Amino acid sequence: QQELPPLGTCQEQADDLMPRLGTIQPDLIGEAGIVEAFEAPPARQAEGVSAVQRAYALTGAAAARSLMRLLQDYAYAVEDSTATDLERETGTRLLGWLRALAAEIDDPAALEPLAFALPTRTLVLRETASEITSRLAQAYENALAADGGFLTTSAYRAMFWTANLASRLNDLGLRDEAALSAEKAERLARQLYYSDAARFSDDLAHSLNNLATFLSGLGRREDALAAAEEAVGLRRELAAARPDAFTPDLAVSLNNLAAFLSDLGRREDALAAAEEAVGLRHELAAARPDAFTPDLAKSLNNLGNFLSAVGRPEDALAAAEEAVGLYRSLAAARPDGFTPDLAISLNNLGNFLSAVGRREDALAAGVEAVGLRRELAAARPDAFTPDLASSLNNLANRFSAVGRREDALAAAEEAVGLYRSLAAARPDAFSVDLSVSLGMFTQLMIAMKEKPRALETITEAIEILEPVFRTSPTAVAHWMHMHLQHYVSLCHELGRQPDEGLLRPIIEVFEKLQKEE
């Protein structure tokens, strides 16, 4: 029976053990020949599906990898606004090859090579990837229930595919479902770890890492941090014993830990974890750039944020510029996989350029980020609407900085509208974002001398943020302090008495924080 790689590894690494002749990749001429053979003559279009099915029956993983390369090069046109109708039609038919192939396979062991070949980063294949992974997770969960014992192949496979399903669901914006799947995978991994710690330590660490990410996305910040800290502890032990094998995983966990520490206001701790992650990934990318450049770019992006948070704007800008350079190269080669990451890095770059006074450059980066994210959100609103709202908020700041207040107001209003919809559906995850967006809108109203409307807006921002401030005060104290300053100032300027009932609970929390400090 096929042996699964440890959680978090690429199937390509396992396939490296299989001897085969090398080829030039991507083979665009060969791929174009396949498309021409089965798509150009309408009479032969139906033969494409049967040809793919025969190839998969004969060669399995090799056919699956070739199909995925073909889809990544041609099916991306389905969601590309610049593609022609003919390109989109061809991409849709090619996607049909994959769906038809998956539909005819009943045996989960026979379906696994196809699932392994699915790219980790993809836009156009997200739904199909989720469907295939869900089938595998359910099949092995059913097999585990039928086995009667726990330390079985079915147990490991159930854990593996359930963890992967969480990532696929998260890619579709189904964050609640992703968290539930991640929690199930963590429980399976922990049971395996308790029975054989040496064998399953990294699997538990990987499951905890994933779980932390999904819990954070639901606003469960303390739970996310606890899971991330446990994952780092496990991976430090593994990397100390086998650095070549586990240093990349330690860098992953450190990168995540930094984000969760930052979410709870622990900025210096977050920076230390981020700097350690970047140091490890610089070494890894220098040795194996094809494998580790995306990870380095991600860590540099995060490092820029943490450097900015502790008042080091020039260092933050340097990290962001390096990240954007790496992501531009990655997205040029694989737009389907790295366009979202490029948008994130441009968003951050705009912030850091603004912080050092390069306002026009900051605006250009912000416009580009919004353009990319608008296209992504148009194709997949559940997954990318939060990112678009964030970029619009930043763009409003960029417009305001160069004196284009009407443009700033339009961007800010659009961001508030998007966050209202998101927070209405998932208040735990998006109420803070809505409050911050309303605070930004308030500042624009003040600049445009619309103070009564500004007071209404900042009052709403305070009311939305107050429940979070009571439960996690250090995480949002900065925003609450800014909101209160605007509120009190506007009340004074408009000759109105501040609402004691609104302010008293908030002041009590600030007084408690001051005593603790």
XYZ file of C-alpha atoms in Angstrom:
517
model
C 0.000 0.000 0.000
C 1.241 3.498 -0.825
C 2.906 5.270 2.073
C 1.736 8.806 2.725
C 4.363 11.499 3.255
C 4.312 13.278 6.622
C 1.786 16.064 6.926
C 2.993 19.292 5.392
C 5.303 17.744 2.776
C 4.879 17.867 -0.991
C 4.063 14.779 -2.975
C 6.864 15.779 -5.340
C 9.344 14.956 -2.570
C 7.974 11.444 -2.290
C 7.992 11.081 -6.062
C 11.695 11.971 -6.172
C 12.338 8.438 -4.974
C 10.984 7.084 -8.283
C 13.666 7.057 -11.039
C 12.604 8.684 -14.303
C 14.092 10.675 -17.159
C 14.068 14.421 -16.682
C 12.051 16.702 -18.958
C 11.942 20.425 -19.578
C 9.168 21.922 -17.448
C 6.853 23.525 -18.238
C 6.616 21.920 -21.668
C 4.311 24.526 -23.200
C 4.762 23.187 -26.725
C 3.791 19.692 -25.621
C 0.816 21.016 -23.685
C -0.308 23.089 -26.656
C -0.128 19.936 -28.767
C -2.489 18.139 -26.383
C -4.950 21.015 -26.420
C -4.780 21.225 -30.222
C -5.309 17.480 -30.612
C -8.431 17.245 -28.471
C -9.922 20.733 -28.532
C -9.352 22.291 -31.955
C -11.383 19.772 -34.024
C -14.876 19.883 -32.437
C -15.472 16.285 -33.476
C -12.618 15.119 -31.215
C -13.440 17.137 -28.092
C -15.220 14.220 -26.429
C -12.088 12.091 -26.815
C -10.162 14.268 -24.354
C -11.915 12.841 -21.307
C -11.437 9.208 -22.327
C -7.775 9.831 -23.194
C -7.110 11.321 -19.762
C -8.880 8.413 -18.074
C -6.837 5.832 -20.020
C -3.580 7.638 -19.227
C -4.414 7.804 -15.531
C -5.316 4.120 -15.448
C -1.931 3.277 -16.981
C 0.436 5.683 -15.182
C -1.477 7.169 -12.224
C 0.650 9.865 -10.588
C 2.592 10.735 -13.762
C -0.610 11.362 -15.715
C -2.032 13.369 -12.809
C 1.013 15.644 -12.688
C 0.867 16.240 -16.440
C -2.833 17.059 -16.228
C -2.253 19.572 -13.437
C 0.491 21.351 -15.376
C -1.847 21.549 -18.343
C -4.656 22.967 -16.203
C -2.449 25.542 -14.498
C -1.232 26.850 -17.853
C -4.586 26.907 -19.659
C -7.510 26.665 -17.217
C -6.494 29.893 -15.477
C -8.199 31.683 -18.386
C -11.576 30.722 -16.878
C -11.169 33.438 -14.230
C -8.885 35.806 -16.143
C -10.743 38.990 -17.104
C -8.280 39.593 -19.950
C -8.777 36.155 -21.555
C -10.710 35.725 -24.791
C -13.964 33.781 -24.998
C -12.169 31.007 -26.857
C -9.517 30.759 -24.128
C -12.180 30.563 -21.436
C -14.121 27.910 -23.336
C -10.968 25.827 -23.722
C -10.145 26.233 -20.022
C -13.657 25.135 -19.050
C -13.419 21.980 -21.168
C -10.020 21.143 -19.694
C -11.463 21.495 -16.199
C -14.115 19.038 -17.315
C -11.368 16.478 -17.931
C -10.328 16.651 -14.286
C -13.863 16.513 -12.934
C -14.805 13.581 -15.134
C -11.664 11.694 -14.138
C -12.298 12.213 -10.428
C -15.958 11.249 -10.725
C -15.210 7.817 -12.168
C -12.777 6.765 -9.386
C -14.440 5.029 -6.433
C -11.403 3.507 -4.698
C -9.799 6.108 -2.374
C -6.336 4.589 -2.866
C -6.728 5.089 -6.612
C -7.930 8.678 -6.075
C -4.961 9.680 -3.909
C -2.416 10.233 -6.728
C -4.811 12.727 -8.288
C -5.237 14.523 -4.965
C -1.473 14.656 -4.394
C -0.978 16.220 -7.816
C -3.374 19.093 -7.071
C -1.369 22.291 -6.534
C -1.262 23.676 -3.023
C -1.711 27.207 -4.367
C -4.457 27.533 -6.938
C -7.468 29.685 -7.710
C -9.237 27.975 -10.559
C -8.963 24.455 -9.084
C -10.149 25.306 -5.578
C -13.636 23.810 -5.752
C -12.464 20.605 -7.412
C -9.585 20.255 -4.950
C -12.003 20.600 -2.043
C -14.380 18.016 -3.506
C -11.637 15.429 -4.091
C -10.056 15.981 -0.671
C -13.440 15.777 1.047
C -14.110 12.430 -0.593
C -10.793 11.059 0.667
C -11.251 12.384 4.199
C -14.726 10.866 4.423
C -13.646 7.544 2.930
C -10.830 7.034 5.441
C -12.944 8.270 8.338
C -15.477 5.595 7.413
C -12.696 3.018 7.125
C -11.357 4.020 10.527
C -14.773 3.559 12.110
C -14.976 0.107 10.553
C -11.467 -0.957 11.612
C -12.228 -1.149 15.291
C -8.651 -0.245 16.268
C -6.839 3.070 16.185
C -3.228 2.524 15.152
C -4.102 1.643 11.608
C -3.328 2.942 8.160
C -6.868 4.302 8.056
C -6.220 6.425 11.160
C -3.225 8.131 9.627
C -4.915 8.632 6.296
C -8.042 10.028 7.946
C -5.889 12.535 9.848
C -3.876 13.461 6.763
C -6.794 14.120 4.440
C -8.928 15.805 7.098
C -6.083 18.269 7.731
C -5.747 18.908 4.018
C -9.495 19.366 3.723
C -9.328 22.155 6.307
C -6.890 24.046 4.078
C -9.000 23.481 0.980
C -12.149 24.719 2.757
C -10.306 27.767 4.025
C -9.197 28.545 0.464
C -12.887 28.737 -0.449
C -13.611 31.167 2.382
C -15.498 28.494 4.393
C -13.679 29.347 7.614
C -16.075 27.799 10.123
C -16.063 24.496 8.246
C -12.271 24.697 7.925
C -11.866 25.149 11.687
C -14.101 22.161 12.415
C -12.078 19.998 10.039
C -8.812 21.238 11.571
C -10.045 20.422 15.077
C -10.973 16.918 13.956
C -7.526 16.434 12.406
C -5.826 17.688 15.582
C -7.771 15.196 17.712
C -6.737 12.326 15.448
C -3.115 13.489 15.451
C -3.047 13.813 19.238
C -4.382 10.286 19.693
C -1.682 8.985 17.379
C 0.946 11.043 19.241
C -0.114 9.648 22.609
C 0.296 6.125 21.268
C 3.697 6.745 19.586
C 5.219 10.174 20.260
C 8.418 9.595 18.311
C 6.550 8.642 15.164
C 3.759 11.201 15.225
C 5.289 14.283 16.868
C 5.575 16.234 13.611
C 2.060 15.270 12.559
C 0.700 16.720 15.791
C 2.783 19.865 15.301
C 1.429 20.278 11.775
C -2.151 19.778 12.937
C -1.682 22.333 15.726
C -0.177 24.794 13.258
C -3.169 24.499 10.950
C -5.646 24.662 13.801
C -4.060 27.860 15.131
C -4.460 29.545 11.760
C -8.129 28.681 11.450
C -8.921 29.589 15.075
C -7.289 32.977 14.555
C -9.429 33.518 11.470
C -12.507 33.042 13.650
C -11.315 35.557 16.240
C -10.285 32.924 18.835
C -6.890 34.561 19.382
C -5.905 33.075 22.746
C -6.743 29.544 21.576
C -4.757 30.155 18.392
C -1.696 31.298 20.346
C -1.805 28.280 22.658
C -1.897 25.892 19.690
C 0.927 27.760 17.919
C 3.163 27.739 21.002
C 2.706 23.983 21.400
C 3.562 23.483 17.719
C 6.784 25.519 18.033
C 7.813 23.542 21.108
C 7.381 20.231 19.301
C 9.247 21.420 16.210
C 12.173 22.872 18.146
C 12.802 19.415 19.533
C 12.507 17.834 16.096
C 14.781 20.416 14.418
C 17.394 20.064 17.156
C 17.581 16.321 16.483
C 17.265 16.456 12.669
C 17.857 19.998 11.345
C 17.911 19.060 7.654
C 14.481 17.459 7.894
C 12.675 19.769 10.296
C 14.166 23.271 10.067
C 11.659 24.245 7.329
C 8.781 23.150 9.557
C 10.170 25.097 12.511
C 10.286 28.205 10.318
C 6.630 27.686 9.391
C 5.595 27.435 13.035
C 7.667 30.472 14.050
C 6.126 32.511 11.260
C 2.635 31.645 12.474
C 3.526 32.183 16.127
C 4.708 35.713 15.333
C 1.319 36.558 13.817
C -0.634 35.251 16.791
C 1.600 37.053 19.292
C 1.052 40.260 17.342
C -2.718 39.734 17.370
C -2.585 39.843 21.162
C -0.415 42.958 21.308
C 2.870 41.208 22.162
C 4.876 43.111 19.555
C 8.444 42.512 20.708
C 7.813 38.777 21.095
C 6.217 38.725 17.648
C 9.233 40.477 16.106
C 11.670 38.033 17.699
C 9.773 35.043 16.301
C 9.495 36.673 12.855
C 13.206 37.500 12.710
C 14.107 33.927 13.614
C 11.797 32.625 10.870
C 13.316 34.945 8.235
C 16.832 33.953 9.244
C 16.029 30.271 8.832
C 14.283 30.825 5.504
C 17.072 32.950 4.050
C 19.404 30.004 4.591
C 16.915 27.538 3.148
C 16.170 29.672 0.056
C 19.879 30.209 -0.595
C 20.368 26.447 -0.718
C 17.131 25.559 -2.562
C 15.506 28.650 -4.115
C 12.843 26.780 -6.075
C 11.553 25.111 -2.935
C 11.859 27.891 -0.359
C 11.607 31.264 -2.111
C 7.807 31.446 -1.580
C 8.282 30.792 2.141
C 10.971 33.453 2.389
C 8.739 35.992 0.645
C 5.922 35.242 3.084
C 8.171 35.638 6.116
C 9.584 38.919 4.787
C 6.055 40.226 4.357
C 5.255 39.426 7.965
C 8.565 40.768 9.218
C 7.835 44.135 7.620
C 4.626 44.405 9.627
C 6.309 43.548 12.908
C 9.202 45.955 12.296
C 6.706 48.703 11.557
C 4.796 47.917 14.744
C 7.893 48.550 16.880
C 8.804 51.809 15.122
C 11.409 50.714 12.559
C 9.901 52.045 9.286
C 13.040 51.933 7.122
C 13.716 48.310 8.054
C 10.056 47.498 7.430
C 10.248 49.051 3.957
C 13.378 47.085 3.086
C 11.696 43.804 4.049
C 8.561 44.701 2.071
C 10.516 45.654 -1.050
C 12.369 42.352 -0.980
C 9.073 40.485 -0.561
C 7.418 42.298 -3.489
C 10.402 41.558 -5.721
C 10.203 37.863 -4.932
C 6.431 37.704 -5.383
C 6.535 39.546 -8.712
C 8.819 36.833 -10.080
C 6.688 34.059 -8.596
C 3.396 35.524 -9.880
C 4.860 36.103 -13.343
C 5.709 32.407 -13.557
C 2.577 31.122 -11.807
C -0.220 33.716 -11.621
C -2.725 31.101 -10.493
C -0.654 30.346 -7.409
C 0.911 33.663 -6.402
C -1.309 36.554 -7.500
C -3.000 36.722 -4.053
C 0.397 36.850 -2.356
C 1.596 39.615 -4.656
C -1.495 41.635 -3.740
C -0.743 41.186 -0.034
C 2.853 42.271 -0.459
C 1.880 45.350 -2.505
C -0.625 46.289 0.172
C 2.091 46.174 2.813
C 4.591 47.984 0.591
C 2.169 50.879 0.185
C 1.887 51.228 3.947
C 5.635 51.302 4.486
C 6.294 53.699 1.594
C 3.764 56.043 3.137
C 5.437 55.763 6.530
C 8.706 57.115 5.113
C 7.011 59.938 3.184
C 7.016 58.433 -0.330
C 3.339 59.193 -0.857
C 3.019 58.932 -4.633
C 4.873 55.605 -4.667
C 2.621 54.421 -1.851
C -0.485 55.377 -3.842
C 0.748 53.491 -6.915
C 1.301 50.338 -4.854
C -2.138 50.717 -3.255
C -3.909 51.121 -6.594
C -2.178 48.018 -7.928
C -3.095 45.981 -4.860
C -6.775 46.972 -5.088
C -6.818 46.170 -8.809
C -5.497 42.663 -8.220
C -7.816 42.016 -5.304
C -10.875 43.345 -7.096
C -10.356 40.751 -9.832
C -9.807 37.998 -7.266
C -12.913 38.975 -5.283
C -15.040 39.176 -8.437
C -14.191 35.549 -9.208
C -14.280 34.273 -5.594
C -16.036 36.688 -3.228
C -16.104 34.355 -0.215
C -12.341 33.941 -0.278
C -11.146 37.415 -1.311
C -13.706 40.013 -0.202
C -11.937 40.519 3.176
C -8.675 41.191 1.375
C -10.323 43.667 -0.992
C -11.863 45.535 1.951
C -8.470 45.753 3.649
C -6.813 47.099 0.510
C -9.572 49.661 0.017
C -9.004 50.926 3.540
C -5.321 51.346 2.798
C -6.063 52.983 -0.546
C -8.294 55.511 1.209
C -5.309 56.478 3.348
C -3.081 56.738 0.293
C -5.533 59.021 -1.526
C -5.958 61.169 1.565
C -2.194 61.560 1.942
C -1.920 63.169 -1.506
C -4.950 65.408 -0.994
C -7.446 63.426 -3.103
C -10.166 63.401 -0.451
C -13.116 62.551 -2.676
C -11.305 59.463 -3.963
C -10.334 58.615 -0.379
C -13.953 58.891 0.746
C -15.170 56.625 -2.056
C -12.618 53.926 -1.180
C -13.388 54.162 2.541
C -17.151 53.954 1.971
C -16.702 50.859 -0.167
C -14.512 49.246 2.513
C -17.077 49.972 5.254
C -19.832 48.471 3.117
C -17.859 45.293 2.526
C -16.950 44.943 6.200
C -20.583 45.469 7.235
C -21.595 42.487 5.145
C -18.708 40.383 6.452
C -19.340 41.305 10.096
C -23.063 40.635 9.770
C -22.271 37.073 8.702
C -19.280 36.495 11.026
C -19.023 39.092 13.799
C -16.281 37.271 15.724
C -13.958 37.410 12.736
C -14.774 40.837 11.262
C -16.180 43.142 13.949
C -12.725 44.581 14.713
C -12.095 45.225 11.015
C -15.449 46.984 10.702
C -14.678 49.145 13.716
C -11.255 50.110 12.360
C -12.767 50.881 8.964
C -15.381 53.100 10.588
C -12.605 54.874 12.491
C -10.823 55.620 9.226
C -14.065 56.863 7.708
C -14.457 59.163 10.725
C -11.084 60.767 10.091
C -12.068 61.502 6.500
C -15.341 63.036 7.661
C -13.436 65.275 10.052
C -11.081 66.379 7.283
C -14.080 67.229 5.097
C -15.749 69.225 7.918
C -18.695 66.812 8.232
C -18.438 66.567 12.005
C -22.000 65.470 12.940
C -21.700 62.490 10.603
C -18.198 61.826 11.944
C -19.567 61.663 15.508
C -22.229 59.146 14.478
C -19.628 57.004 12.758
C -17.108 56.976 15.610
C -19.849 56.199 18.125
C -20.767 53.133 16.092
C -17.086 52.168 15.865
C -16.757 52.302 19.671
C -19.934 50.283 20.219
C -18.736 47.565 17.850
C -15.248 47.379 19.374
C -16.307 47.483 23.027
C -17.163 43.750 23.478
C -13.798 42.738 21.999
C -12.002 45.326 24.128
C -13.493 43.852 27.292
C -12.376 40.295 26.473
C -9.032 41.002 24.717
C -8.072 44.556 25.707
C -4.377 44.522 24.796
C -5.102 43.335 21.270
C -7.309 46.326 20.387
C -6.307 48.961 22.952
C -4.603 51.055 20.278
C -7.741 51.285 18.184
C -10.009 51.940 21.148
C -7.753 54.745 22.354
C -7.881 56.390 18.923
C -11.658 56.004 18.768
C -12.094 57.640 22.172
C -9.870 60.566 21.236
C -11.964 61.291 18.146
C -15.211 60.807 20.047
C -14.373 63.167 22.916
C -12.926 65.773 20.557
C -15.996 65.728 18.319
C -18.362 65.962 21.296
C -16.446 69.021 22.500
C -16.430 70.710 19.087
C -20.145 70.085 18.567
C -21.078 71.167 22.076
C -22.453 67.772 23.063
C -22.052 65.889 26.319
C -20.162 62.558 25.969
C -22.297 59.503 26.702
C -21.302 58.349 30.195
C -22.938 54.961 29.670
C -20.827 54.398 26.588
C -17.543 55.533 28.094
C -17.609 54.208 31.678
C -17.093 50.453 30.933
C -14.265 51.300 28.521
C -12.510 53.607 30.985
C -12.685 50.892 33.639
C -10.863 48.461 31.336
C -8.164 51.056 30.582
C -7.728 51.715 34.336
C -7.332 47.983 34.947
C -4.723 47.732 32.193
C -2.806 50.663 33.686
C -2.727 49.016 37.110
C -1.471 45.751 35.621
C 1.322 47.574 33.792
